[in-house]
mmCIF file of C-alpha atoms in Angstrom:
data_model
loop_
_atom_site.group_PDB
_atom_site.id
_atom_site.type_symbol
_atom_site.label_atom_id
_atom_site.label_comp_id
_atom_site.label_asym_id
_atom_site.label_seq_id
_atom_site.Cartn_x
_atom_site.Cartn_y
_atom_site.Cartn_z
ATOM 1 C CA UNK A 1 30.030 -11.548 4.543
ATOM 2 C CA UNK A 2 26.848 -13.568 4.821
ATOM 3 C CA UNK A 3 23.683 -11.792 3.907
ATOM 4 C CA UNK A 4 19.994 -12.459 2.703
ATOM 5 C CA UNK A 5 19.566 -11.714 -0.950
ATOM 6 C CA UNK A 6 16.582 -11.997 -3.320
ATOM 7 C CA UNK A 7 17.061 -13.809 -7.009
ATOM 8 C CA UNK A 8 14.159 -11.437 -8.424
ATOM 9 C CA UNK A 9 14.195 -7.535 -8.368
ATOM 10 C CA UNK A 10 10.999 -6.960 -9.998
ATOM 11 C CA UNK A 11 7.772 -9.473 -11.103
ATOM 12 C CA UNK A 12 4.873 -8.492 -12.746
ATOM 13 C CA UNK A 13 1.489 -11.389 -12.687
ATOM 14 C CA UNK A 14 -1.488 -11.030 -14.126
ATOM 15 C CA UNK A 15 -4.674 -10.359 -11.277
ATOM 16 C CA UNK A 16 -5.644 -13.746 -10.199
ATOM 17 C CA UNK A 17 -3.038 -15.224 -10.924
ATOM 18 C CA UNK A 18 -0.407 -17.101 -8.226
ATOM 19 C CA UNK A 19 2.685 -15.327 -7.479
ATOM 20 C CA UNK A 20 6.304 -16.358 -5.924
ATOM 21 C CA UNK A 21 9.036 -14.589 -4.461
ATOM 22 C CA UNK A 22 12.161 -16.056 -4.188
ATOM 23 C CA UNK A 23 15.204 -15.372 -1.624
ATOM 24 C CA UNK A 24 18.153 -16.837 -0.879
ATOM 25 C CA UNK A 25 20.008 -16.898 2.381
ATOM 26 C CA UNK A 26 23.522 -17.483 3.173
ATOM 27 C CA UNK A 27 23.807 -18.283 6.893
ATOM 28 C CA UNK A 28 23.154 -21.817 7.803
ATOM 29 C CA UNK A 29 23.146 -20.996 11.275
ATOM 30 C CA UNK A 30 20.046 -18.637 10.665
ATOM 31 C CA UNK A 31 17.266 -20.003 12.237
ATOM 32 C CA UNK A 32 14.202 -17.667 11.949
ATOM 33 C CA UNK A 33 12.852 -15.763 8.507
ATOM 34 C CA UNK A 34 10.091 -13.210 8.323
ATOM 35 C CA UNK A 35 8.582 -11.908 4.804
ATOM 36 C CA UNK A 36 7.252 -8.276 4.901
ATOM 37 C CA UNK A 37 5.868 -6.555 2.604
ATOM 38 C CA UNK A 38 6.567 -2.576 2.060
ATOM 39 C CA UNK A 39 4.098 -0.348 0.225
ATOM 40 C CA UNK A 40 5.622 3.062 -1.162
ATOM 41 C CA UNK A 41 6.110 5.743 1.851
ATOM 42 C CA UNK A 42 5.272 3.149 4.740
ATOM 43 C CA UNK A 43 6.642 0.382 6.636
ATOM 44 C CA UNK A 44 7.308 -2.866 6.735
ATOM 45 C CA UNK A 45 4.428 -5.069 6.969
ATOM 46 C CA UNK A 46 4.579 -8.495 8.759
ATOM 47 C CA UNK A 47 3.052 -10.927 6.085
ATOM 48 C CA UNK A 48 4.260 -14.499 8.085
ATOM 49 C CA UNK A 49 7.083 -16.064 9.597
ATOM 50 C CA UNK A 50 8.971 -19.405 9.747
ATOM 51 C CA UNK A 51 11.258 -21.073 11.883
ATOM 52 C CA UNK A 52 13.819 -23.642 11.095
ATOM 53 C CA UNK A 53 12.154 -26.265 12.524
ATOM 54 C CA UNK A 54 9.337 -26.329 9.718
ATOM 55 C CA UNK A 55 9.720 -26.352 5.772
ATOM 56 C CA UNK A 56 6.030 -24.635 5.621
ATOM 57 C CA UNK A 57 3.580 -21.741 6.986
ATOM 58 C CA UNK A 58 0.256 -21.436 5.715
ATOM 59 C CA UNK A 59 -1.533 -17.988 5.890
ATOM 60 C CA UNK A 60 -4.705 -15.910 4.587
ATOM 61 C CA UNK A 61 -3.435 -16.548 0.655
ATOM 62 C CA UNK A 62 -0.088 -16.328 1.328
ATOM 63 C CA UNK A 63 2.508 -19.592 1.711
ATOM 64 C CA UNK A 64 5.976 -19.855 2.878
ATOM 65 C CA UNK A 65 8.542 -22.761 2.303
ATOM 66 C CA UNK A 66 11.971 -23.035 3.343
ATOM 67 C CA UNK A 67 14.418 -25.525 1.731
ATOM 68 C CA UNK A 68 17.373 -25.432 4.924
ATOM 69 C CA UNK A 69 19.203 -28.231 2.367
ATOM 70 C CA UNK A 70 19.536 -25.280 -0.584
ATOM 71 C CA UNK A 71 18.988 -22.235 1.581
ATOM 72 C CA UNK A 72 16.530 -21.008 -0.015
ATOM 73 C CA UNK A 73 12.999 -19.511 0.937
ATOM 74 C CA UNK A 74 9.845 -18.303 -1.050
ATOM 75 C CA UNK A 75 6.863 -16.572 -0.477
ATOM 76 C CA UNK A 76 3.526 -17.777 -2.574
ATOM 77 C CA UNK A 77 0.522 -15.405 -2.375
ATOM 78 C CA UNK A 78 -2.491 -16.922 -4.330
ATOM 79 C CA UNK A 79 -4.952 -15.302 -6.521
ATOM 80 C CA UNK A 80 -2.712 -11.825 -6.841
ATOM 81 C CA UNK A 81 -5.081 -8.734 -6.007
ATOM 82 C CA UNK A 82 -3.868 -5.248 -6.971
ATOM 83 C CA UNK A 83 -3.380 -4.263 -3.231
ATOM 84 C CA UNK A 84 -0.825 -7.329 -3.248
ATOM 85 C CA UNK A 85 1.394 -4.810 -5.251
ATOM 86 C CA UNK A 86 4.361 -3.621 -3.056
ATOM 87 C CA UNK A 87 7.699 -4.535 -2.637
ATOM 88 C CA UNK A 88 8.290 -7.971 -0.551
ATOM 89 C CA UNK A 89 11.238 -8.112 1.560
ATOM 90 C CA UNK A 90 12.746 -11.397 3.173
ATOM 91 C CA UNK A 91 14.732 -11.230 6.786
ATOM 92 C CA UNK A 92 16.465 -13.829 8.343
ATOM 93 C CA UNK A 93 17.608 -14.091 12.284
ATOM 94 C CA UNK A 94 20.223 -16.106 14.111
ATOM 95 C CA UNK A 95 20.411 -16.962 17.254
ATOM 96 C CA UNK A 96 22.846 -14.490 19.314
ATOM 97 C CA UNK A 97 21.978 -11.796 16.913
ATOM 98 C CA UNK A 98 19.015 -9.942 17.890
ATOM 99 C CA UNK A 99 18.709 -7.802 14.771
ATOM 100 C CA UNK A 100 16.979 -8.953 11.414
ATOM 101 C CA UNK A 101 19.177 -8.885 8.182
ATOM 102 C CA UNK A 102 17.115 -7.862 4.894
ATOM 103 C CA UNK A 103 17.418 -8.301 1.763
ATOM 104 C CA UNK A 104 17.176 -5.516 -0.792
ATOM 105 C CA UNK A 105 13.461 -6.827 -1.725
ATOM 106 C CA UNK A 106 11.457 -7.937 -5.068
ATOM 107 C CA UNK A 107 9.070 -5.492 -6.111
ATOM 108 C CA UNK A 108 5.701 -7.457 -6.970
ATOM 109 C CA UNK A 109 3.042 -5.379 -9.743
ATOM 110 C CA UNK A 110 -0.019 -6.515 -10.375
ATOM 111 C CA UNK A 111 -1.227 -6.244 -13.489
ATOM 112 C CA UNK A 112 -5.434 -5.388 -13.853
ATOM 113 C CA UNK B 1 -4.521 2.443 16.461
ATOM 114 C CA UNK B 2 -1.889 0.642 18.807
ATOM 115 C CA UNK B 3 0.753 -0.269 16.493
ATOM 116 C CA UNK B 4 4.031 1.283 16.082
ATOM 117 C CA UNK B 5 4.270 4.904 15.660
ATOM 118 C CA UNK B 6 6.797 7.366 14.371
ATOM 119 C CA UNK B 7 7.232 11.313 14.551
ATOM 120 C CA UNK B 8 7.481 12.914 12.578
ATOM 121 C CA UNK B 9 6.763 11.687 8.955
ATOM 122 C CA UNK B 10 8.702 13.615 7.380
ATOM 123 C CA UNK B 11 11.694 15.787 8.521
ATOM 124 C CA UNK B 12 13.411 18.088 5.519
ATOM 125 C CA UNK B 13 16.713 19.798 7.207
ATOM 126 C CA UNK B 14 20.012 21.845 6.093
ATOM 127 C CA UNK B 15 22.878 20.130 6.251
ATOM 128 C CA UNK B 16 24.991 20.681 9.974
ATOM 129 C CA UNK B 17 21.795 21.013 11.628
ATOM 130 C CA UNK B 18 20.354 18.748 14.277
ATOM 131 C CA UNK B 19 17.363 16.416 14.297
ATOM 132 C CA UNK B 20 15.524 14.520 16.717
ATOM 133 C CA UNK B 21 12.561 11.495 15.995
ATOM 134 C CA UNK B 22 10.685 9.915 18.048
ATOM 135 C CA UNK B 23 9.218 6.254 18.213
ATOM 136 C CA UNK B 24 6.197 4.774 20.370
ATOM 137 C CA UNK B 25 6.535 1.132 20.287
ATOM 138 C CA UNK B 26 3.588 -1.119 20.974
ATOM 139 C CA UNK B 27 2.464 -0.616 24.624
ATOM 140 C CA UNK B 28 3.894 -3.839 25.793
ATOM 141 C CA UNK B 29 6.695 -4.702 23.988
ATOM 142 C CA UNK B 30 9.936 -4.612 25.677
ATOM 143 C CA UNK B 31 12.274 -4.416 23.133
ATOM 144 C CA UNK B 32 12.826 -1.260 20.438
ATOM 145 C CA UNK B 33 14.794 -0.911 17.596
ATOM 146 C CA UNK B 34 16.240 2.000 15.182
ATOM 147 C CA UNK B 35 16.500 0.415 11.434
ATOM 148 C CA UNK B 36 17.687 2.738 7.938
ATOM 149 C CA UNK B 37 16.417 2.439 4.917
ATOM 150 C CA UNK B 38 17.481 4.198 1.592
ATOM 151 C CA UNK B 39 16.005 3.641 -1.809
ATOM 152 C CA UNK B 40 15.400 0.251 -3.255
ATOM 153 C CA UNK B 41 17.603 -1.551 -0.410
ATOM 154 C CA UNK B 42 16.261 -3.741 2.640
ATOM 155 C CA UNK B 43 16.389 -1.432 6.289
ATOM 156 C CA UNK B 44 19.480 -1.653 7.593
ATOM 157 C CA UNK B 45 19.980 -2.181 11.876
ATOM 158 C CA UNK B 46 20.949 0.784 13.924
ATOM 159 C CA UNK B 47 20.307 -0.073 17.140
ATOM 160 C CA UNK B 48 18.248 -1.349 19.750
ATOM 161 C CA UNK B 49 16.927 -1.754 22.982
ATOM 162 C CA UNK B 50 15.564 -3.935 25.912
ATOM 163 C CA UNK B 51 13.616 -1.773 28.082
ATOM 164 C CA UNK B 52 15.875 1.346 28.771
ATOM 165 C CA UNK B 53 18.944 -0.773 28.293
ATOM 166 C CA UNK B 54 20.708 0.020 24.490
ATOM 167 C CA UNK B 55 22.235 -3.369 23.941
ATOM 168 C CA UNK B 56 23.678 -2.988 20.937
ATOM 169 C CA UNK B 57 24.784 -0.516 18.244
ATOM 170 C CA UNK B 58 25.502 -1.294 14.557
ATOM 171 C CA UNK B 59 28.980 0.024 13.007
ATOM 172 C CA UNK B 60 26.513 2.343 10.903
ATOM 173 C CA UNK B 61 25.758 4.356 14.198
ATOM 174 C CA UNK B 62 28.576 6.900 13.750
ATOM 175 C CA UNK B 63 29.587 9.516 16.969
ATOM 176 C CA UNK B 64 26.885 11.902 15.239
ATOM 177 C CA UNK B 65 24.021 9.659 16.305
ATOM 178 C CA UNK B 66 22.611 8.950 19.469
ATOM 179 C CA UNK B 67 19.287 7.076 20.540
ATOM 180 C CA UNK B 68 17.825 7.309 24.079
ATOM 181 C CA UNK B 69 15.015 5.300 25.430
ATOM 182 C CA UNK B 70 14.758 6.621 29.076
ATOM 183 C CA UNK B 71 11.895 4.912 30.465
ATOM 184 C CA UNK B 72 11.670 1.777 28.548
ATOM 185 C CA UNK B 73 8.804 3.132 26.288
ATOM 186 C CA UNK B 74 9.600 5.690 24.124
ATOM 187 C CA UNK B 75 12.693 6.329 22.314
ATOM 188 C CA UNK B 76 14.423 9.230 20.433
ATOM 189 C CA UNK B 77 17.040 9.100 17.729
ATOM 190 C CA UNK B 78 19.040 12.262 17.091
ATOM 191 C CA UNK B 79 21.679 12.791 14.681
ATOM 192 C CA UNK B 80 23.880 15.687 15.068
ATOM 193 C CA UNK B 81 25.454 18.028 12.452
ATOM 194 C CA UNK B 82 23.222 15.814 9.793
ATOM 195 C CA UNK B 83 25.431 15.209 6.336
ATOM 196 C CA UNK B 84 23.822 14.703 2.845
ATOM 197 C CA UNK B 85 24.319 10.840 3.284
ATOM 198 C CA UNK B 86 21.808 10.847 6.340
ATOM 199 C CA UNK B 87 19.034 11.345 4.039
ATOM 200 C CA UNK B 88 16.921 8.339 4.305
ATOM 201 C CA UNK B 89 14.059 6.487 5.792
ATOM 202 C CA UNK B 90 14.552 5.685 9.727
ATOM 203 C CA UNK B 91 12.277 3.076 10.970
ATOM 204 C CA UNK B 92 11.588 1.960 14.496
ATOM 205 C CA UNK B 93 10.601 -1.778 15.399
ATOM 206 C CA UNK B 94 8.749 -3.289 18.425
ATOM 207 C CA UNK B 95 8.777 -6.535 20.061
ATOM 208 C CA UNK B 96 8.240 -8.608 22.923
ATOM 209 C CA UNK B 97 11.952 -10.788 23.482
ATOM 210 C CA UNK B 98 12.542 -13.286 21.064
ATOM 211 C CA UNK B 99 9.465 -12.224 19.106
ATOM 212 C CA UNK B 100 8.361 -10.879 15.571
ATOM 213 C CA UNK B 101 9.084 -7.318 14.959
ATOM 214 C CA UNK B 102 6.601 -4.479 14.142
ATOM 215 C CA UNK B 103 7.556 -1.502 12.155
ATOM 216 C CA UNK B 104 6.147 1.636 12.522
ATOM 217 C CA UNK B 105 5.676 3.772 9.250
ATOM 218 C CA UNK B 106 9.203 5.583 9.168
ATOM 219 C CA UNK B 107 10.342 8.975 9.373
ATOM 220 C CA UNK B 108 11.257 10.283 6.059
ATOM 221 C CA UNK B 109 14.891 12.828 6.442
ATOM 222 C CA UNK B 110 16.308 15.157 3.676
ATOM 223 C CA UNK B 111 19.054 17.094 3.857
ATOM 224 C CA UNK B 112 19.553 19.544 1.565
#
């Protein structure tokens, strides 16, 4: 079946430095995608969301950009802290499906 | 704090007993779902609702789970005679329709 997945399992950056997360989605039809990010023993964290409409989000440090021609979306956080150090999920939505489909998630460390 | 909130944290039962968890969504969100989430994999949809209405239930929702949310706040999940592979994190989302979801921080199950 069609599902989100996530090239990456793990990345480790250097403090300061830029990081991306990469995921890749299989359902054309998909038409909204939400990053979270997950520290250990807590939820999911809303980081930003795009819709299919736009190829880029701009947030406090963090970017999104969706490619709809390769399916493909990435999160880019700038200047990595140590409390950026979590694992980052991506979820994509289409429309008559209410639920959000999620990857199993890249775990980001942040090295001091 | 008027986010998402989940009770209780942590839940450690023997197997074939039952459990019950409760979610307070955000006060004015309409909808409320019931997400699962072992280790290292992406939560996983249960089920959810729009105001007391349960509009839809995932094939993971065996007979031995049930979730209620009677007055279109609150809502319960209870799993009956609870089996080894029940262990996991349960999460509960909020939203208004067609909107972002919020996670609360999870209840944590064991069964030993």
């Amino acid at each position: 079946g069609e599902s989100v997945g996530l090239h990456l399992p793990t990345l480790s950056v250097q403090e300061g430095d830029n990081s991306i997360i990469n995921c890749a989605y299989s359902n054309s039809a998909s038409d909204y995608f939400i990053w979270y990010k997950q520290e250990s023993g807590k939820g999911p964290q809303f980081i930003i969301d795009i819709r299919s409409n736009m190829d880029k989000r701009q947030g406090q440090r963090v970017t999104v950009l969706l490619n709809k021609t390769v399916k493909h979306l990435s999160l880019q956080i700038a200047a990595t802290q140590p409390g950026d150090s979590a694992v980052y999920f991506c979820a994509e939505n289409y429309p008559g499906n209410t639920p959000l489909v999620f990857g199993k998630g890249t775990r980001l460390s942040v090295i001091a | 704090d008027t986010g998402v909130s989940q009770n209780p944290r942590h839940k450690i039962t023997k197997r074939g007993q039952n459990v019950t968890f409760r979610c307070d969504p955000i006060s004015e969100h309409n909808r409320l779902y019931w997400y699962r989430q072992t280790l290292g994999q992406g939560p996983e949809f249960l089920t959810y609702f729009q105001n007391e209405a349960q509009l839809e239930k995932s094939r993971l929702l065996s007979d031995r789970f049930s979730a209620e949310r009677p007055k279109g706040s609150f809502s319960t999940l209870e799993i009956q005679r609870t089996e080894q592979g029940d262990s996991a994190m349960y999460l509960c989302a909020s939203s208004l329709i067609e909107a972002t979801q919020y996670f609360g921080p999870g209840t944590r199950l064991t069964v030993l």
